[in-house]
Amino acid sequence: MSVLSWLSAPVHSLLRHLNGPSTLAAPTQRSRCTCDEQLPEDVSCSMSRRWLLQAGIEPRAGLYQLFVGLPPYDKDCSHQIGLDVGRTFPNVPFFKDPDAPGQRMLGRVLLAYARYDPRVGYVQGMNFLTGFLLWHASEEDAFWLLVSLMESFRLRSIFLPGFPGLGLQCTHLSKLIQTHLPQLYRHMMNVECDIQMFATDWFFTLFTSMVPLTAVTLFMDDFFTRGWKSFFQLALTILSKLQNDLIQLDDVGAMVQLLKPMRHYRVNGDVTFQFVYLEDVSLVSAAIDANRELSDVLWLEDEHMWVVWIREACLFTLDATVFAAILDSIMNYVPDAESSMNRVKGVSSSRDDAQRGSGNVLSKIRF
């Protein structure tokens, strides 16, 4: 389904088209997306296959299996991945249980990527992004889609040690807020609300940890087509929708809590609160102490609302001059640590070999 077609389609038909009656429904023949009827469990849907074509990837047969079969890259990295796979989409049957196929596949793909690119290894947030890809794609295709996001779409600099690309992207978002939402920007500056305090999750997961699977599929489909323009359009749409509420808040913690709401899920019948990425114990405790009602966080799960917001985001007009400068900055950005290393032997050789065998992912830059 093209961007133009889902912009005009009824919301209820989009939800049914992408994921069936509900993303949380009991598994049927295929326990993942139902973008295509009667699709076997281990086959990528037509949408994810199109993403591969758009990214210009030609996976080298057997290379993913090679990375999966390599010895453990790093014990701490492997341990963290083992912890995080169980925290990824815990309400979705495909990922819900330790023996669920999603958890096993997610662990293998994340470990394979850590071996493929040991300079990045594994960073929290990659689990949601990869989990989303597995919702639509086969294990091997999900791996190559993750590679394309890191390389072709320049996510890699965000995850490098020290997160150099994160600071750059937050600067870009700050400039766009100043341009398009000046009143909100002035308020954020007055209360010293740093962009990274809420936007880190957005950049690390491309909204996959925050937006329900059905709705975020529409966003990611657009992202694979239009790149970072679609990201900044959605970010500004979210901020514009919440602007009136944010301006009324003088407490930074309250502002961040509105922009990074808690996701809730049930464990053995008990309601558990969890921040999507940053587990800020103080904010969680404050929310519980204030006896917040579940309705206060239910907006996060409203698929219909998110579909409407994502549609509106596609129509958000960005300042052409400002955004052209941002794209130029993203395209030409090389972290200092990367340039000074000059591709040190042993650090990136596996990535270089893989790129030569996968159609040179880096040559397919899309924005």
JSON list of N, CA, C and O in Angstrom, two decimals, residues 269-316:
[
{"chain": "A", "resi": 269, "resn": "GLY", "atom": "N", "xyz": [-1.38, -10.86, 36.18]},
{"chain": "A", "resi": 269, "resn": "GLY", "atom": "CA", "xyz": [-2.56, -10.15, 36.66]},
{"chain": "A", "resi": 269, "resn": "GLY", "atom": "C", "xyz": [-2.28, -8.81, 37.30]},
{"chain": "A", "resi": 269, "resn": "GLY", "atom": "O", "xyz": [-3.19, -8.03, 37.55]},
{"chain": "A", "resi": 270, "resn": "ASP", "atom": "N", "xyz": [-1.00, -8.51, 37.59]},
{"chain": "A", "resi": 270, "resn": "ASP", "atom": "CA", "xyz": [-0.66, -7.24, 38.21]},
{"chain": "A", "resi": 270, "resn": "ASP", "atom": "C", "xyz": [-0.22, -6.23, 37.15]},
{"chain": "A", "resi": 270, "resn": "ASP", "atom": "O", "xyz": [0.50, -6.57, 36.22]},
{"chain": "A", "resi": 271, "resn": "VAL", "atom": "N", "xyz": [-0.66, -5.00, 37.30]},
{"chain": "A", "resi": 271, "resn": "VAL", "atom": "CA", "xyz": [-0.28, -3.96, 36.36]},
{"chain": "A", "resi": 271, "resn": "VAL", "atom": "C", "xyz": [1.13, -3.49, 36.67]},
{"chain": "A", "resi": 271, "resn": "VAL", "atom": "O", "xyz": [1.44, -3.12, 37.80]},
{"chain": "A", "resi": 272, "resn": "THR", "atom": "N", "xyz": [2.00, -3.52, 35.69]},
{"chain": "A", "resi": 272, "resn": "THR", "atom": "CA", "xyz": [3.38, -3.09, 35.85]},
{"chain": "A", "resi": 272, "resn": "THR", "atom": "C", "xyz": [3.63, -1.89, 34.96]},
{"chain": "A", "resi": 272, "resn": "THR", "atom": "O", "xyz": [3.24, -1.89, 33.80]},
{"chain": "A", "resi": 273, "resn": "PHE", "atom": "N", "xyz": [4.27, -0.87, 35.49]},
{"chain": "A", "resi": 273, "resn": "PHE", "atom": "CA", "xyz": [4.60, 0.31, 34.69]},
{"chain": "A", "resi": 273, "resn": "PHE", "atom": "C", "xyz": [6.07, 0.20, 34.27]},
{"chain": "A", "resi": 273, "resn": "PHE", "atom": "O", "xyz": [6.93, -0.21, 35.03]},
{"chain": "A", "resi": 274, "resn": "GLN", "atom": "N", "xyz": [6.31, 0.58, 33.02]},
{"chain": "A", "resi": 274, "resn": "GLN", "atom": "CA", "xyz": [7.69, 0.55, 32.53]},
{"chain": "A", "resi": 274, "resn": "GLN", "atom": "C", "xyz": [7.90, 1.70, 31.56]},
{"chain": "A", "resi": 274, "resn": "GLN", "atom": "O", "xyz": [7.08, 1.91, 30.66]},
{"chain": "A", "resi": 275, "resn": "PHE", "atom": "N", "xyz": [8.97, 2.47, 31.75]},
{"chain": "A", "resi": 275, "resn": "PHE", "atom": "CA", "xyz": [9.29, 3.46, 30.74]},
{"chain": "A", "resi": 275, "resn": "PHE", "atom": "C", "xyz": [9.84, 2.74, 29.53]},
{"chain": "A", "resi": 275, "resn": "PHE", "atom": "O", "xyz": [10.57, 1.76, 29.65]},
{"chain": "A", "resi": 276, "resn": "VAL", "atom": "N", "xyz": [9.45, 3.24, 28.38]},
{"chain": "A", "resi": 276, "resn": "VAL", "atom": "CA", "xyz": [9.75, 2.52, 27.15]},
{"chain": "A", "resi": 276, "resn": "VAL", "atom": "C", "xyz": [11.24, 2.26, 26.98]},
{"chain": "A", "resi": 276, "resn": "VAL", "atom": "O", "xyz": [11.66, 1.18, 26.65]},
{"chain": "A", "resi": 277, "resn": "TYR", "atom": "N", "xyz": [12.09, 3.26, 27.25]},
{"chain": "A", "resi": 277, "resn": "TYR", "atom": "CA", "xyz": [13.52, 3.03, 27.04]},
{"chain": "A", "resi": 277, "resn": "TYR", "atom": "C", "xyz": [14.32, 3.35, 28.29]},
{"chain": "A", "resi": 277, "resn": "TYR", "atom": "O", "xyz": [14.96, 2.50, 28.87]},
{"chain": "A", "resi": 278, "resn": "LEU", "atom": "N", "xyz": [14.26, 4.58, 28.74]},
{"chain": "A", "resi": 278, "resn": "LEU", "atom": "CA", "xyz": [15.02, 4.97, 29.92]},
{"chain": "A", "resi": 278, "resn": "LEU", "atom": "C", "xyz": [14.22, 4.65, 31.18]},
{"chain": "A", "resi": 278, "resn": "LEU", "atom": "O", "xyz": [13.14, 5.19, 31.40]},
{"chain": "A", "resi": 279, "resn": "GLU", "atom": "N", "xyz": [14.71, 3.75, 31.98]},
{"chain": "A", "resi": 279, "resn": "GLU", "atom": "CA", "xyz": [13.99, 3.33, 33.17]},
{"chain": "A", "resi": 279, "resn": "GLU", "atom": "C", "xyz": [14.31, 4.29, 34.32]},
{"chain": "A", "resi": 279, "resn": "GLU", "atom": "O", "xyz": [15.13, 4.03, 35.19]},
{"chain": "A", "resi": 280, "resn": "ASP", "atom": "N", "xyz": [13.65, 5.44, 34.30]},
{"chain": "A", "resi": 280, "resn": "ASP", "atom": "CA", "xyz": [13.86, 6.47, 35.29]},
{"chain": "A", "resi": 280, "resn": "ASP", "atom": "C", "xyz": [13.03, 6.14, 36.53]},
{"chain": "A", "resi": 280, "resn": "ASP", "atom": "O", "xyz": [11.84, 6.40, 36.59]},
{"chain": "A", "resi": 281, "resn": "VAL", "atom": "N", "xyz": [13.70, 5.55, 37.51]},
{"chain": "A", "resi": 281, "resn": "VAL", "atom": "CA", "xyz": [13.00, 5.07, 38.69]},
{"chain": "A", "resi": 281, "resn": "VAL", "atom": "C", "xyz": [12.30, 6.20, 39.43]},
{"chain": "A", "resi": 281, "resn": "VAL", "atom": "O", "xyz": [11.19, 6.04, 39.94]},
{"chain": "A", "resi": 282, "resn": "SER", "atom": "N", "xyz": [12.90, 7.38, 39.47]},
{"chain": "A", "resi": 282, "resn": "SER", "atom": "CA", "xyz": [12.30, 8.49, 40.21]},
{"chain": "A", "resi": 282, "resn": "SER", "atom": "C", "xyz": [10.98, 8.92, 39.58]},
{"chain": "A", "resi": 282, "resn": "SER", "atom": "O", "xyz": [10.01, 9.19, 40.29]},
{"chain": "A", "resi": 283, "resn": "LEU", "atom": "N", "xyz": [10.93, 8.98, 38.27]},
{"chain": "A", "resi": 283, "resn": "LEU", "atom": "CA", "xyz": [9.69, 9.38, 37.60]},
{"chain": "A", "resi": 283, "resn": "LEU", "atom": "C", "xyz": [8.62, 8.31, 37.74]},
{"chain": "A", "resi": 283, "resn": "LEU", "atom": "O", "xyz": [7.44, 8.61, 37.92]},
{"chain": "A", "resi": 284, "resn": "VAL", "atom": "N", "xyz": [9.03, 7.05, 37.66]},
{"chain": "A", "resi": 284, "resn": "VAL", "atom": "CA", "xyz": [8.07, 5.96, 37.83]},
{"chain": "A", "resi": 284, "resn": "VAL", "atom": "C", "xyz": [7.48, 6.01, 39.24]},
{"chain": "A", "resi": 284, "resn": "VAL", "atom": "O", "xyz": [6.27, 5.91, 39.43]},
{"chain": "A", "resi": 285, "resn": "SER", "atom": "N", "xyz": [8.35, 6.19, 40.23]},
{"chain": "A", "resi": 285, "resn": "SER", "atom": "CA", "xyz": [7.88, 6.25, 41.62]},
{"chain": "A", "resi": 285, "resn": "SER", "atom": "C", "xyz": [6.95, 7.43, 41.83]},
{"chain": "A", "resi": 285, "resn": "SER", "atom": "O", "xyz": [5.93, 7.32, 42.51]},
{"chain": "A", "resi": 286, "resn": "ALA", "atom": "N", "xyz": [7.30, 8.58, 41.23]},
{"chain": "A", "resi": 286, "resn": "ALA", "atom": "CA", "xyz": [6.46, 9.77, 41.38]},
{"chain": "A", "resi": 286, "resn": "ALA", "atom": "C", "xyz": [5.08, 9.54, 40.78]},
{"chain": "A", "resi": 286, "resn": "ALA", "atom": "O", "xyz": [4.06, 9.94, 41.35]},
{"chain": "A", "resi": 287, "resn": "ALA", "atom": "N", "xyz": [5.04, 8.86, 39.65]},
{"chain": "A", "resi": 287, "resn": "ALA", "atom": "CA", "xyz": [3.76, 8.59, 38.99]},
{"chain": "A", "resi": 287, "resn": "ALA", "atom": "C", "xyz": [2.90, 7.66, 39.84]},
{"chain": "A", "resi": 287, "resn": "ALA", "atom": "O", "xyz": [1.70, 7.87, 40.00]},
{"chain": "A", "resi": 288, "resn": "ILE", "atom": "N", "xyz": [3.54, 6.64, 40.39]},
{"chain": "A", "resi": 288, "resn": "ILE", "atom": "CA", "xyz": [2.79, 5.69, 41.21]},
{"chain": "A", "resi": 288, "resn": "ILE", "atom": "C", "xyz": [2.34, 6.35, 42.51]},
{"chain": "A", "resi": 288, "resn": "ILE", "atom": "O", "xyz": [1.21, 6.17, 42.96]},
{"chain": "A", "resi": 289, "resn": "ASP", "atom": "N", "xyz": [3.21, 7.16, 43.11]},
{"chain": "A", "resi": 289, "resn": "ASP", "atom": "CA", "xyz": [2.85, 7.85, 44.36]},
{"chain": "A", "resi": 289, "resn": "ASP", "atom": "C", "xyz": [1.67, 8.81, 44.14]},
{"chain": "A", "resi": 289, "resn": "ASP", "atom": "O", "xyz": [0.88, 9.04, 45.05]},
{"chain": "A", "resi": 290, "resn": "ALA", "atom": "N", "xyz": [1.58, 9.36, 42.94]},
{"chain": "A", "resi": 290, "resn": "ALA", "atom": "CA", "xyz": [0.50, 10.29, 42.65]},
{"chain": "A", "resi": 290, "resn": "ALA", "atom": "C", "xyz": [-0.80, 9.56, 42.30]},
{"chain": "A", "resi": 290, "resn": "ALA", "atom": "O", "xyz": [-1.80, 10.19, 41.97]},
{"chain": "A", "resi": 291, "resn": "ASN", "atom": "N", "xyz": [-0.74, 8.22, 42.36]},
{"chain": "A", "resi": 291, "resn": "ASN", "atom": "CA", "xyz": [-1.92, 7.40, 42.08]},
{"chain": "A", "resi": 291, "resn": "ASN", "atom": "C", "xyz": [-2.52, 7.71, 40.70]},
{"chain": "A", "resi": 291, "resn": "ASN", "atom": "O", "xyz": [-3.73, 7.87, 40.54]},
{"chain": "A", "resi": 292, "resn": "ARG", "atom": "N", "xyz": [-1.67, 7.80, 39.72]},
{"chain": "A", "resi": 292, "resn": "ARG", "atom": "CA", "xyz": [-2.15, 8.07, 38.37]},
{"chain": "A", "resi": 292, "resn": "ARG", "atom": "C", "xyz": [-3.05, 6.94, 37.91]},
{"chain": "A", "resi": 292, "resn": "ARG", "atom": "O", "xyz": [-2.80, 5.77, 38.16]},
{"chain": "A", "resi": 293, "resn": "GLU", "atom": "N", "xyz": [-4.11, 7.32, 37.24]},
{"chain": "A", "resi": 293, "resn": "GLU", "atom": "CA", "xyz": [-5.04, 6.33, 36.70]},
{"chain": "A", "resi": 293, "resn": "GLU", "atom": "C", "xyz": [-4.47, 5.77, 35.40]},
{"chain": "A", "resi": 293, "resn": "GLU", "atom": "O", "xyz": [-3.71, 6.41, 34.68]},
{"chain": "A", "resi": 294, "resn": "LEU", "atom": "N", "xyz": [-4.89, 4.52, 35.09]},
{"chain": "A", "resi": 294, "resn": "LEU", "atom": "CA", "xyz": [-4.44, 3.91, 33.84]},
{"chain": "A", "resi": 294, "resn": "LEU", "atom": "C", "xyz": [-4.85, 4.74, 32.63]},
{"chain": "A", "resi": 294, "resn": "LEU", "atom": "O", "xyz": [-4.17, 4.77, 31.62]},
{"chain": "A", "resi": 295, "resn": "SER", "atom": "N", "xyz": [-5.97, 5.43, 32.74]},
{"chain": "A", "resi": 295, "resn": "SER", "atom": "CA", "xyz": [-6.44, 6.23, 31.62]},
{"chain": "A", "resi": 295, "resn": "SER", "atom": "C", "xyz": [-5.44, 7.33, 31.24]},
{"chain": "A", "resi": 295, "resn": "SER", "atom": "O", "xyz": [-5.43, 7.81, 30.11]},
{"chain": "A", "resi": 296, "resn": "ASP", "atom": "N", "xyz": [-4.59, 7.72, 32.19]},
{"chain": "A", "resi": 296, "resn": "ASP", "atom": "CA", "xyz": [-3.62, 8.76, 31.92]},
{"chain": "A", "resi": 296, "resn": "ASP", "atom": "C", "xyz": [-2.56, 8.32, 30.92]},
{"chain": "A", "resi": 296, "resn": "ASP", "atom": "O", "xyz": [-1.88, 9.15, 30.32]},
{"chain": "A", "resi": 297, "resn": "VAL", "atom": "N", "xyz": [-2.36, 7.02, 30.80]},
{"chain": "A", "resi": 297, "resn": "VAL", "atom": "CA", "xyz": [-1.32, 6.53, 29.89]},
{"chain": "A", "resi": 297, "resn": "VAL", "atom": "C", "xyz": [-1.90, 5.76, 28.71]},
{"chain": "A", "resi": 297, "resn": "VAL", "atom": "O", "xyz": [-1.16, 5.32, 27.84]},
{"chain": "A", "resi": 298, "resn": "LEU", "atom": "N", "xyz": [-3.22, 5.61, 28.68]},
{"chain": "A", "resi": 298, "resn": "LEU", "atom": "CA", "xyz": [-3.82, 4.81, 27.62]},
{"chain": "A", "resi": 298, "resn": "LEU", "atom": "C", "xyz": [-3.69, 5.45, 26.24]},
{"chain": "A", "resi": 298, "resn": "LEU", "atom": "O", "xyz": [-3.79, 4.76, 25.24]},
{"chain": "A", "resi": 299, "resn": "TRP", "atom": "N", "xyz": [-3.46, 6.76, 26.17]},
{"chain": "A", "resi": 299, "resn": "TRP", "atom": "CA", "xyz": [-3.33, 7.40, 24.87]},
{"chain": "A", "resi": 299, "resn": "TRP", "atom": "C", "xyz": [-2.20, 6.80, 24.06]},
{"chain": "A", "resi": 299, "resn": "TRP", "atom": "O", "xyz": [-2.23, 6.77, 22.83]},
{"chain": "A", "resi": 300, "resn": "LEU", "atom": "N", "xyz": [-1.20, 6.28, 24.76]},
{"chain": "A", "resi": 300, "resn": "LEU", "atom": "CA", "xyz": [-0.06, 5.68, 24.10]},
{"chain": "A", "resi": 300, "resn": "LEU", "atom": "C", "xyz": [-0.47, 4.48, 23.25]},
{"chain": "A", "resi": 300, "resn": "LEU", "atom": "O", "xyz": [0.17, 4.16, 22.25]},
{"chain": "A", "resi": 301, "resn": "GLU", "atom": "N", "xyz": [-1.55, 3.79, 23.66]},
{"chain": "A", "resi": 301, "resn": "GLU", "atom": "CA", "xyz": [-1.95, 2.56, 22.98]},
{"chain": "A", "resi": 301, "resn": "GLU", "atom": "C", "xyz": [-3.03, 2.80, 21.93]},
{"chain": "A", "resi": 301, "resn": "GLU", "atom": "O", "xyz": [-3.53, 1.85, 21.34]},
{"chain": "A", "resi": 302, "resn": "ASP", "atom": "N", "xyz": [-3.43, 4.04, 21.68]},
{"chain": "A", "resi": 302, "resn": "ASP", "atom": "CA", "xyz": [-4.53, 4.33, 20.78]},
{"chain": "A", "resi": 302, "resn": "ASP", "atom": "C", "xyz": [-4.07, 4.28, 19.33]},
{"chain": "A", "resi": 302, "resn": "ASP", "atom": "O", "xyz": [-3.53, 5.24, 18.79]},
{"chain": "A", "resi": 303, "resn": "GLU", "atom": "N", "xyz": [-4.29, 3.13, 18.69]},
{"chain": "A", "resi": 303, "resn": "GLU", "atom": "CA", "xyz": [-3.83, 2.96, 17.31]},
{"chain": "A", "resi": 303, "resn": "GLU", "atom": "C", "xyz": [-4.52, 3.92, 16.35]},
{"chain": "A", "resi": 303, "resn": "GLU", "atom": "O", "xyz": [-3.89, 4.48, 15.45]},
{"chain": "A", "resi": 304, "resn": "HIS", "atom": "N", "xyz": [-5.81, 4.12, 16.54]},
{"chain": "A", "resi": 304, "resn": "HIS", "atom": "CA", "xyz": [-6.56, 5.01, 15.66]},
{"chain": "A", "resi": 304, "resn": "HIS", "atom": "C", "xyz": [-5.98, 6.41, 15.70]},
{"chain": "A", "resi": 304, "resn": "HIS", "atom": "O", "xyz": [-5.79, 7.07, 14.66]},
{"chain": "A", "resi": 305, "resn": "MET", "atom": "N", "xyz": [-5.69, 6.89, 16.91]},
{"chain": "A", "resi": 305, "resn": "MET", "atom": "CA", "xyz": [-5.12, 8.23, 17.06]},
{"chain": "A", "resi": 305, "resn": "MET", "atom": "C", "xyz": [-3.78, 8.34, 16.34]},
{"chain": "A", "resi": 305, "resn": "MET", "atom": "O", "xyz": [-3.51, 9.31, 15.64]},
{"chain": "A", "resi": 306, "resn": "TRP", "atom": "N", "xyz": [-2.93, 7.32, 16.50]},
{"chain": "A", "resi": 306, "resn": "TRP", "atom": "CA", "xyz": [-1.61, 7.36, 15.89]},
{"chain": "A", "resi": 306, "resn": "TRP", "atom": "C", "xyz": [-1.68, 7.33, 14.38]},
{"chain": "A", "resi": 306, "resn": "TRP", "atom": "O", "xyz": [-0.90, 7.99, 13.69]},
{"chain": "A", "resi": 307, "resn": "VAL", "atom": "N", "xyz": [-2.62, 6.54, 13.83]},
{"chain": "A", "resi": 307, "resn": "VAL", "atom": "CA", "xyz": [-2.79, 6.52, 12.37]},
{"chain": "A", "resi": 307, "resn": "VAL", "atom": "C", "xyz": [-3.15, 7.91, 11.87]},
{"chain": "A", "resi": 307, "resn": "VAL", "atom": "O", "xyz": [-2.61, 8.39, 10.86]},
{"chain": "A", "resi": 308, "resn": "VAL", "atom": "N", "xyz": [-4.05, 8.58, 12.56]},
{"chain": "A", "resi": 308, "resn": "VAL", "atom": "CA", "xyz": [-4.45, 9.93, 12.18]},
{"chain": "A", "resi": 308, "resn": "VAL", "atom": "C", "xyz": [-3.26, 10.88, 12.28]},
{"chain": "A", "resi": 308, "resn": "VAL", "atom": "O", "xyz": [-3.00, 11.69, 11.36]},
{"chain": "A", "resi": 309, "resn": "TRP", "atom": "N", "xyz": [-2.49, 10.80, 13.36]},
{"chain": "A", "resi": 309, "resn": "TRP", "atom": "CA", "xyz": [-1.33, 11.69, 13.53]},
{"chain": "A", "resi": 309, "resn": "TRP", "atom": "C", "xyz": [-0.29, 11.45, 12.44]},
{"chain": "A", "resi": 309, "resn": "TRP", "atom": "O", "xyz": [0.32, 12.40, 11.93]},
{"chain": "A", "resi": 310, "resn": "ILE", "atom": "N", "xyz": [-0.03, 10.18, 12.13]},
{"chain": "A", "resi": 310, "resn": "ILE", "atom": "CA", "xyz": [0.98, 9.86, 11.11]},
{"chain": "A", "resi": 310, "resn": "ILE", "atom": "C", "xyz": [0.54, 10.35, 9.74]},
{"chain": "A", "resi": 310, "resn": "ILE", "atom": "O", "xyz": [1.35, 10.85, 8.95]},
{"chain": "A", "resi": 311, "resn": "ARG", "atom": "N", "xyz": [-0.75, 10.24, 9.46]},
{"chain": "A", "resi": 311, "resn": "ARG", "atom": "CA", "xyz": [-1.26, 10.79, 8.21]},
{"chain": "A", "resi": 311, "resn": "ARG", "atom": "C", "xyz": [-1.04, 12.30, 8.16]},
{"chain": "A", "resi": 311, "resn": "ARG", "atom": "O", "xyz": [-0.59, 12.85, 7.15]},
{"chain": "A", "resi": 312, "resn": "GLU", "atom": "N", "xyz": [-1.37, 12.96, 9.23]},
{"chain": "A", "resi": 312, "resn": "GLU", "atom": "CA", "xyz": [-1.20, 14.42, 9.28]},
{"chain": "A", "resi": 312, "resn": "GLU", "atom": "C", "xyz": [0.28, 14.80, 9.16]},
{"chain": "A", "resi": 312, "resn": "GLU", "atom": "O", "xyz": [0.62, 15.83, 8.56]},
{"chain": "A", "resi": 313, "resn": "ALA", "atom": "N", "xyz": [1.14, 13.96, 9.73]},
{"chain": "A", "resi": 313, "resn": "ALA", "atom": "CA", "xyz": [2.58, 14.25, 9.67]},
{"chain": "A", "resi": 313, "resn": "ALA", "atom": "C", "xyz": [3.08, 14.29, 8.23]},
{"chain": "A", "resi": 313, "resn": "ALA", "atom": "O", "xyz": [3.96, 15.10, 7.88]},
{"chain": "A", "resi": 314, "resn": "CYS", "atom": "N", "xyz": [2.54, 13.42, 7.38]},
{"chain": "A", "resi": 314, "resn": "CYS", "atom": "CA", "xyz": [2.97, 13.39, 5.98]},
{"chain": "A", "resi": 314, "resn": "CYS", "atom": "C", "xyz": [2.66, 14.71, 5.27]},
{"chain": "A", "resi": 314, "resn": "CYS", "atom": "O", "xyz": [3.29, 15.03, 4.26]},
{"chain": "A", "resi": 315, "resn": "LEU", "atom": "N", "xyz": [1.72, 15.47, 5.79]},
{"chain": "A", "resi": 315, "resn": "LEU", "atom": "CA", "xyz": [1.32, 16.74, 5.18]},
{"chain": "A", "resi": 315, "resn": "LEU", "atom": "C", "xyz": [1.96, 17.94, 5.87]},
{"chain": "A", "resi": 315, "resn": "LEU", "atom": "O", "xyz": [1.71, 19.08, 5.48]},
{"chain": "A", "resi": 316, "resn": "PHE", "atom": "N", "xyz": [2.78, 17.68, 6.92]},
{"chain": "A", "resi": 316, "resn": "PHE", "atom": "CA", "xyz": [3.43, 18.77, 7.65]},
{"chain": "A", "resi": 316, "resn": "PHE", "atom": "C", "xyz": [4.52, 19.37, 6.75]},
{"chain": "A", "resi": 316, "resn": "PHE", "atom": "O", "xyz": [5.45, 18.68, 6.33]}
]
